[in-house]
Amino acid sequence: MMTPDKTLRERLFHAVLYEVCAMALLVPLGSWLLDAGLGHVGVLALLMSSIAMSWNMLFNALFERLERRAGWQRTPLVRSVHAIAFEGGLVFLCVPVAAWWMAISYWQAFLLDVGILLFFLPYTYLFNWCYDHARARLLARRPACGQP
């Protein structure tokens, strides 16, 4: 059985939940590892989060369209391709922002982004796996259209 398409409202919920959970983990860790203030790392995280949320909604809509057209199931391979492609796009979008905010070179910002990527690759995979399973359980509980 195919699950129903996500509404714009659900896509917004998914993107915000993804970012809130990530920031709750990443900001304290980044502050500690970079020996930088929580506020400074927090602002960078908010900047990058804003970029990532926009990219998340656009990328997931396009990826899900590709999934439907190709008839893919969410196997571990498809989930891995999804996570790698999503994070790869963020590298190109976020490195200039990190270089500017942290006043570092593009190379240093790239290395910082690699560290963030190493966090987000498994996080993206696990978050979306958990979200999909929770969504499937919630949808299974709802009565079918036309039933009481």
PDB file of C-alpha atoms in Angstrom:
ATOM      1  CA  MET A   1       0.000   0.000   0.000  1.00  0.00           C
ATOM      2  CA  MET A   2       1.323   3.429  -0.954  1.00  0.00           C
ATOM      3  CA  THR A   3       1.197   6.126   1.706  1.00  0.00           C
ATOM      4  CA  PRO A   4      -0.597   9.379   0.874  1.00  0.00           C
ATOM      5  CA  ASP A   5       1.415  12.341  -0.379  1.00  0.00           C
ATOM      6  CA  LYS A   6       2.542  14.833   2.213  1.00  0.00           C
ATOM      7  CA  THR A   7       0.721  18.145   2.381  1.00  0.00           C
ATOM      8  CA  LEU A   8       2.594  21.444   2.541  1.00  0.00           C
ATOM      9  CA  ARG A   9       1.652  21.627   6.215  1.00  0.00           C
ATOM     10  CA  GLU A  10       3.191  18.216   6.892  1.00  0.00           C
ATOM     11  CA  ARG A  11       6.316  19.130   4.898  1.00  0.00           C
ATOM     12  CA  LEU A  12       6.721  22.230   7.072  1.00  0.00           C
ATOM     13  CA  PHE A  13       6.218  20.156  10.224  1.00  0.00           C
ATOM     14  CA  HIS A  14       8.759  17.574   9.031  1.00  0.00           C
ATOM     15  CA  ALA A  15      11.360  20.241   8.192  1.00  0.00           C
ATOM     16  CA  VAL A  16      10.936  22.142  11.478  1.00  0.00           C
ATOM     17  CA  LEU A  17      11.012  18.966  13.578  1.00  0.00           C
ATOM     18  CA  TYR A  18      14.135  17.800  11.742  1.00  0.00           C
ATOM     19  CA  GLU A  19      15.942  21.090  12.416  1.00  0.00           C
ATOM     20  CA  VAL A  20      14.823  21.483  16.040  1.00  0.00           C
ATOM     21  CA  CYS A  21      16.014  17.986  16.935  1.00  0.00           C
ATOM     22  CA  ALA A  22      19.297  18.515  15.079  1.00  0.00           C
ATOM     23  CA  MET A  23      20.003  21.873  16.724  1.00  0.00           C
ATOM     24  CA  ALA A  24      19.275  20.501  20.183  1.00  0.00           C
ATOM     25  CA  LEU A  25      22.062  17.995  19.587  1.00  0.00           C
ATOM     26  CA  LEU A  26      24.466  19.989  17.395  1.00  0.00           C
ATOM     27  CA  VAL A  27      24.730  23.444  19.019  1.00  0.00           C
ATOM     28  CA  PRO A  28      26.057  22.271  22.401  1.00  0.00           C
ATOM     29  CA  LEU A  29      28.343  19.764  20.680  1.00  0.00           C
ATOM     30  CA  GLY A  30      29.622  22.381  18.202  1.00  0.00           C
ATOM     31  CA  SER A  31      30.187  24.944  20.938  1.00  0.00           C
ATOM     32  CA  TRP A  32      32.237  22.453  22.908  1.00  0.00           C
ATOM     33  CA  LEU A  33      34.253  21.175  19.929  1.00  0.00           C
ATOM     34  CA  LEU A  34      34.940  24.645  18.457  1.00  0.00           C
ATOM     35  CA  ASP A  35      35.540  26.255  21.836  1.00  0.00           C
ATOM     36  CA  ALA A  36      33.119  28.988  20.787  1.00  0.00           C
ATOM     37  CA  GLY A  37      30.195  30.542  22.611  1.00  0.00           C
ATOM     38  CA  LEU A  38      26.800  28.889  22.471  1.00  0.00           C
ATOM     39  CA  GLY A  39      25.357  32.121  21.074  1.00  0.00           C
ATOM     40  CA  HIS A  40      27.887  32.376  18.245  1.00  0.00           C
ATOM     41  CA  VAL A  41      27.480  28.735  17.267  1.00  0.00           C
ATOM     42  CA  GLY A  42      23.719  29.055  17.786  1.00  0.00           C
ATOM     43  CA  VAL A  43      23.438  31.943  15.301  1.00  0.00           C
ATOM     44  CA  LEU A  44      25.459  29.989  12.731  1.00  0.00           C
ATOM     45  CA  ALA A  45      23.197  27.013  13.354  1.00  0.00           C
ATOM     46  CA  LEU A  46      20.105  29.198  12.814  1.00  0.00           C
ATOM     47  CA  LEU A  47      21.520  30.556   9.550  1.00  0.00           C
ATOM     48  CA  MET A  48      22.384  27.100   8.329  1.00  0.00           C
ATOM     49  CA  SER A  49      19.095  25.734   9.612  1.00  0.00           C
ATOM     50  CA  SER A  50      17.137  28.286   7.585  1.00  0.00           C
ATOM     51  CA  ILE A  51      19.020  27.252   4.468  1.00  0.00           C
ATOM     52  CA  ALA A  52      18.615  23.582   5.323  1.00  0.00           C
ATOM     53  CA  MET A  53      14.858  23.816   5.967  1.00  0.00           C
ATOM     54  CA  SER A  54      14.280  25.431   2.586  1.00  0.00           C
ATOM     55  CA  TRP A  55      16.518  22.868   0.906  1.00  0.00           C
ATOM     56  CA  ASN A  56      14.819  20.061   2.863  1.00  0.00           C
ATOM     57  CA  MET A  57      11.360  20.920   1.574  1.00  0.00           C
ATOM     58  CA  LEU A  58      12.490  21.428  -2.022  1.00  0.00           C
ATOM     59  CA  PHE A  59      14.787  18.398  -2.125  1.00  0.00           C
ATOM     60  CA  ASN A  60      12.299  16.022  -0.486  1.00  0.00           C
ATOM     61  CA  ALA A  61       9.484  17.095  -2.809  1.00  0.00           C
ATOM     62  CA  LEU A  62      11.713  16.463  -5.838  1.00  0.00           C
ATOM     63  CA  PHE A  63      13.123  13.196  -4.453  1.00  0.00           C
ATOM     64  CA  GLU A  64       9.656  11.848  -3.637  1.00  0.00           C
ATOM     65  CA  ARG A  65       8.480  12.726  -7.143  1.00  0.00           C
ATOM     66  CA  LEU A  66      11.466  10.787  -8.521  1.00  0.00           C
ATOM     67  CA  GLU A  67      10.634   7.870  -6.177  1.00  0.00           C
ATOM     68  CA  ARG A  68       7.067   7.696  -7.481  1.00  0.00           C
ATOM     69  CA  ARG A  69       8.096   7.926 -11.142  1.00  0.00           C
ATOM     70  CA  ALA A  70      10.829   5.303 -10.750  1.00  0.00           C
ATOM     71  CA  GLY A  71       8.670   3.067  -8.520  1.00  0.00           C
ATOM     72  CA  TRP A  72      11.339   2.936  -5.819  1.00  0.00           C
ATOM     73  CA  GLN A  73      10.748   1.542  -2.351  1.00  0.00           C
ATOM     74  CA  ARG A  74      12.561   3.094   0.620  1.00  0.00           C
ATOM     75  CA  THR A  75      15.230   0.448   0.893  1.00  0.00           C
ATOM     76  CA  PRO A  76      18.481   1.092   2.773  1.00  0.00           C
ATOM     77  CA  LEU A  77      20.145   1.903  -0.576  1.00  0.00           C
ATOM     78  CA  VAL A  78      17.477   4.463  -1.545  1.00  0.00           C
ATOM     79  CA  ARG A  79      17.637   5.998   1.941  1.00  0.00           C
ATOM     80  CA  SER A  80      21.422   6.230   1.670  1.00  0.00           C
ATOM     81  CA  VAL A  81      21.240   7.911  -1.753  1.00  0.00           C
ATOM     82  CA  HIS A  82      18.644  10.313  -0.332  1.00  0.00           C
ATOM     83  CA  ALA A  83      20.838  11.251   2.645  1.00  0.00           C
ATOM     84  CA  ILE A  84      24.033  11.655   0.588  1.00  0.00           C
ATOM     85  CA  ALA A  85      22.357  13.765  -2.110  1.00  0.00           C
ATOM     86  CA  PHE A  86      20.607  15.948   0.459  1.00  0.00           C
ATOM     87  CA  GLU A  87      23.777  16.609   2.454  1.00  0.00           C
ATOM     88  CA  GLY A  88      25.858  17.127  -0.693  1.00  0.00           C
ATOM     89  CA  GLY A  89      23.561  19.963  -1.733  1.00  0.00           C
ATOM     90  CA  LEU A  90      23.947  21.574   1.672  1.00  0.00           C
ATOM     91  CA  VAL A  91      27.750  21.672   1.316  1.00  0.00           C
ATOM     92  CA  PHE A  92      27.421  23.985  -1.684  1.00  0.00           C
ATOM     93  CA  LEU A  93      24.842  26.160   0.062  1.00  0.00           C
ATOM     94  CA  CYS A  94      26.353  26.419   3.551  1.00  0.00           C
ATOM     95  CA  VAL A  95      30.149  26.705   3.160  1.00  0.00           C
ATOM     96  CA  PRO A  96      30.060  30.388   2.134  1.00  0.00           C
ATOM     97  CA  VAL A  97      27.756  31.206   5.067  1.00  0.00           C
ATOM     98  CA  ALA A  98      30.016  29.425   7.583  1.00  0.00           C
ATOM     99  CA  ALA A  99      33.138  31.130   6.169  1.00  0.00           C
ATOM    100  CA  TRP A 100      31.525  34.545   6.493  1.00  0.00           C
ATOM    101  CA  TRP A 101      30.032  34.077   9.972  1.00  0.00           C
ATOM    102  CA  MET A 102      33.029  32.397  11.562  1.00  0.00           C
ATOM    103  CA  ALA A 103      35.495  34.695   9.703  1.00  0.00           C
ATOM    104  CA  ILE A 104      37.432  31.715   8.385  1.00  0.00           C
ATOM    105  CA  SER A 105      38.689  30.629   4.969  1.00  0.00           C
ATOM    106  CA  TYR A 106      36.532  28.658   2.581  1.00  0.00           C
ATOM    107  CA  TRP A 107      38.806  25.674   3.196  1.00  0.00           C
ATOM    108  CA  GLN A 108      38.283  25.920   6.971  1.00  0.00           C
ATOM    109  CA  ALA A 109      34.563  26.380   6.411  1.00  0.00           C
ATOM    110  CA  PHE A 110      34.578  23.330   4.163  1.00  0.00           C
ATOM    111  CA  LEU A 111      36.307  21.299   6.887  1.00  0.00           C
ATOM    112  CA  LEU A 112      33.772  22.575   9.419  1.00  0.00           C
ATOM    113  CA  ASP A 113      31.010  21.566   7.032  1.00  0.00           C
ATOM    114  CA  VAL A 114      32.573  18.114   6.658  1.00  0.00           C
ATOM    115  CA  GLY A 115      32.336  17.757  10.442  1.00  0.00           C
ATOM    116  CA  ILE A 116      28.705  18.846  10.326  1.00  0.00           C
ATOM    117  CA  LEU A 117      28.124  16.436   7.440  1.00  0.00           C
ATOM    118  CA  LEU A 118      29.554  13.576   9.487  1.00  0.00           C
ATOM    119  CA  PHE A 119      26.938  14.380  12.112  1.00  0.00           C
ATOM    120  CA  PHE A 120      24.071  14.827   9.654  1.00  0.00           C
ATOM    121  CA  LEU A 121      24.571  11.793   7.424  1.00  0.00           C
ATOM    122  CA  PRO A 122      23.533   9.257  10.054  1.00  0.00           C
ATOM    123  CA  TYR A 123      21.150  11.770  11.656  1.00  0.00           C
ATOM    124  CA  THR A 124      19.286  12.329   8.346  1.00  0.00           C
ATOM    125  CA  TYR A 125      18.998   8.614   7.701  1.00  0.00           C
ATOM    126  CA  LEU A 126      17.790   7.816  11.234  1.00  0.00           C
ATOM    127  CA  PHE A 127      15.468  10.819  11.549  1.00  0.00           C
ATOM    128  CA  ASN A 128      13.692  10.079   8.258  1.00  0.00           C
ATOM    129  CA  TRP A 129      13.469   6.359   9.044  1.00  0.00           C
ATOM    130  CA  CYS A 130      11.871   7.140  12.426  1.00  0.00           C
ATOM    131  CA  TYR A 131       9.589   9.785  10.890  1.00  0.00           C
ATOM    132  CA  ASP A 132       8.415   7.441   8.119  1.00  0.00           C
ATOM    133  CA  HIS A 133       7.654   4.653  10.601  1.00  0.00           C
ATOM    134  CA  ALA A 134       5.828   6.993  12.995  1.00  0.00           C
ATOM    135  CA  ARG A 135       3.862   8.457  10.059  1.00  0.00           C
ATOM    136  CA  ALA A 136       2.897   4.994   8.813  1.00  0.00           C
ATOM    137  CA  ARG A 137       1.642   4.031  12.287  1.00  0.00           C
ATOM    138  CA  LEU A 138      -0.401   7.226  12.580  1.00  0.00           C
ATOM    139  CA  LEU A 139      -1.897   6.789   9.115  1.00  0.00           C
ATOM    140  CA  ALA A 140      -2.761   3.158   9.899  1.00  0.00           C
ATOM    141  CA  ARG A 141      -4.760   4.319  12.940  1.00  0.00           C
ATOM    142  CA  ARG A 142      -6.886   6.731  10.916  1.00  0.00           C
ATOM    143  CA  PRO A 143     -10.138   5.372   9.523  1.00  0.00           C
ATOM    144  CA  ALA A 144     -10.235   5.114   5.717  1.00  0.00           C
ATOM    145  CA  CYS A 145     -12.185   7.781   3.822  1.00  0.00           C
ATOM    146  CA  GLY A 146     -15.875   7.081   3.902  1.00  0.00           C
ATOM    147  CA  GLN A 147     -15.704   4.832   6.970  1.00  0.00           C
ATOM    148  CA  PRO A 148     -17.068   5.899  10.381  1.00  0.00           C
TER     149      PRO A 148
END
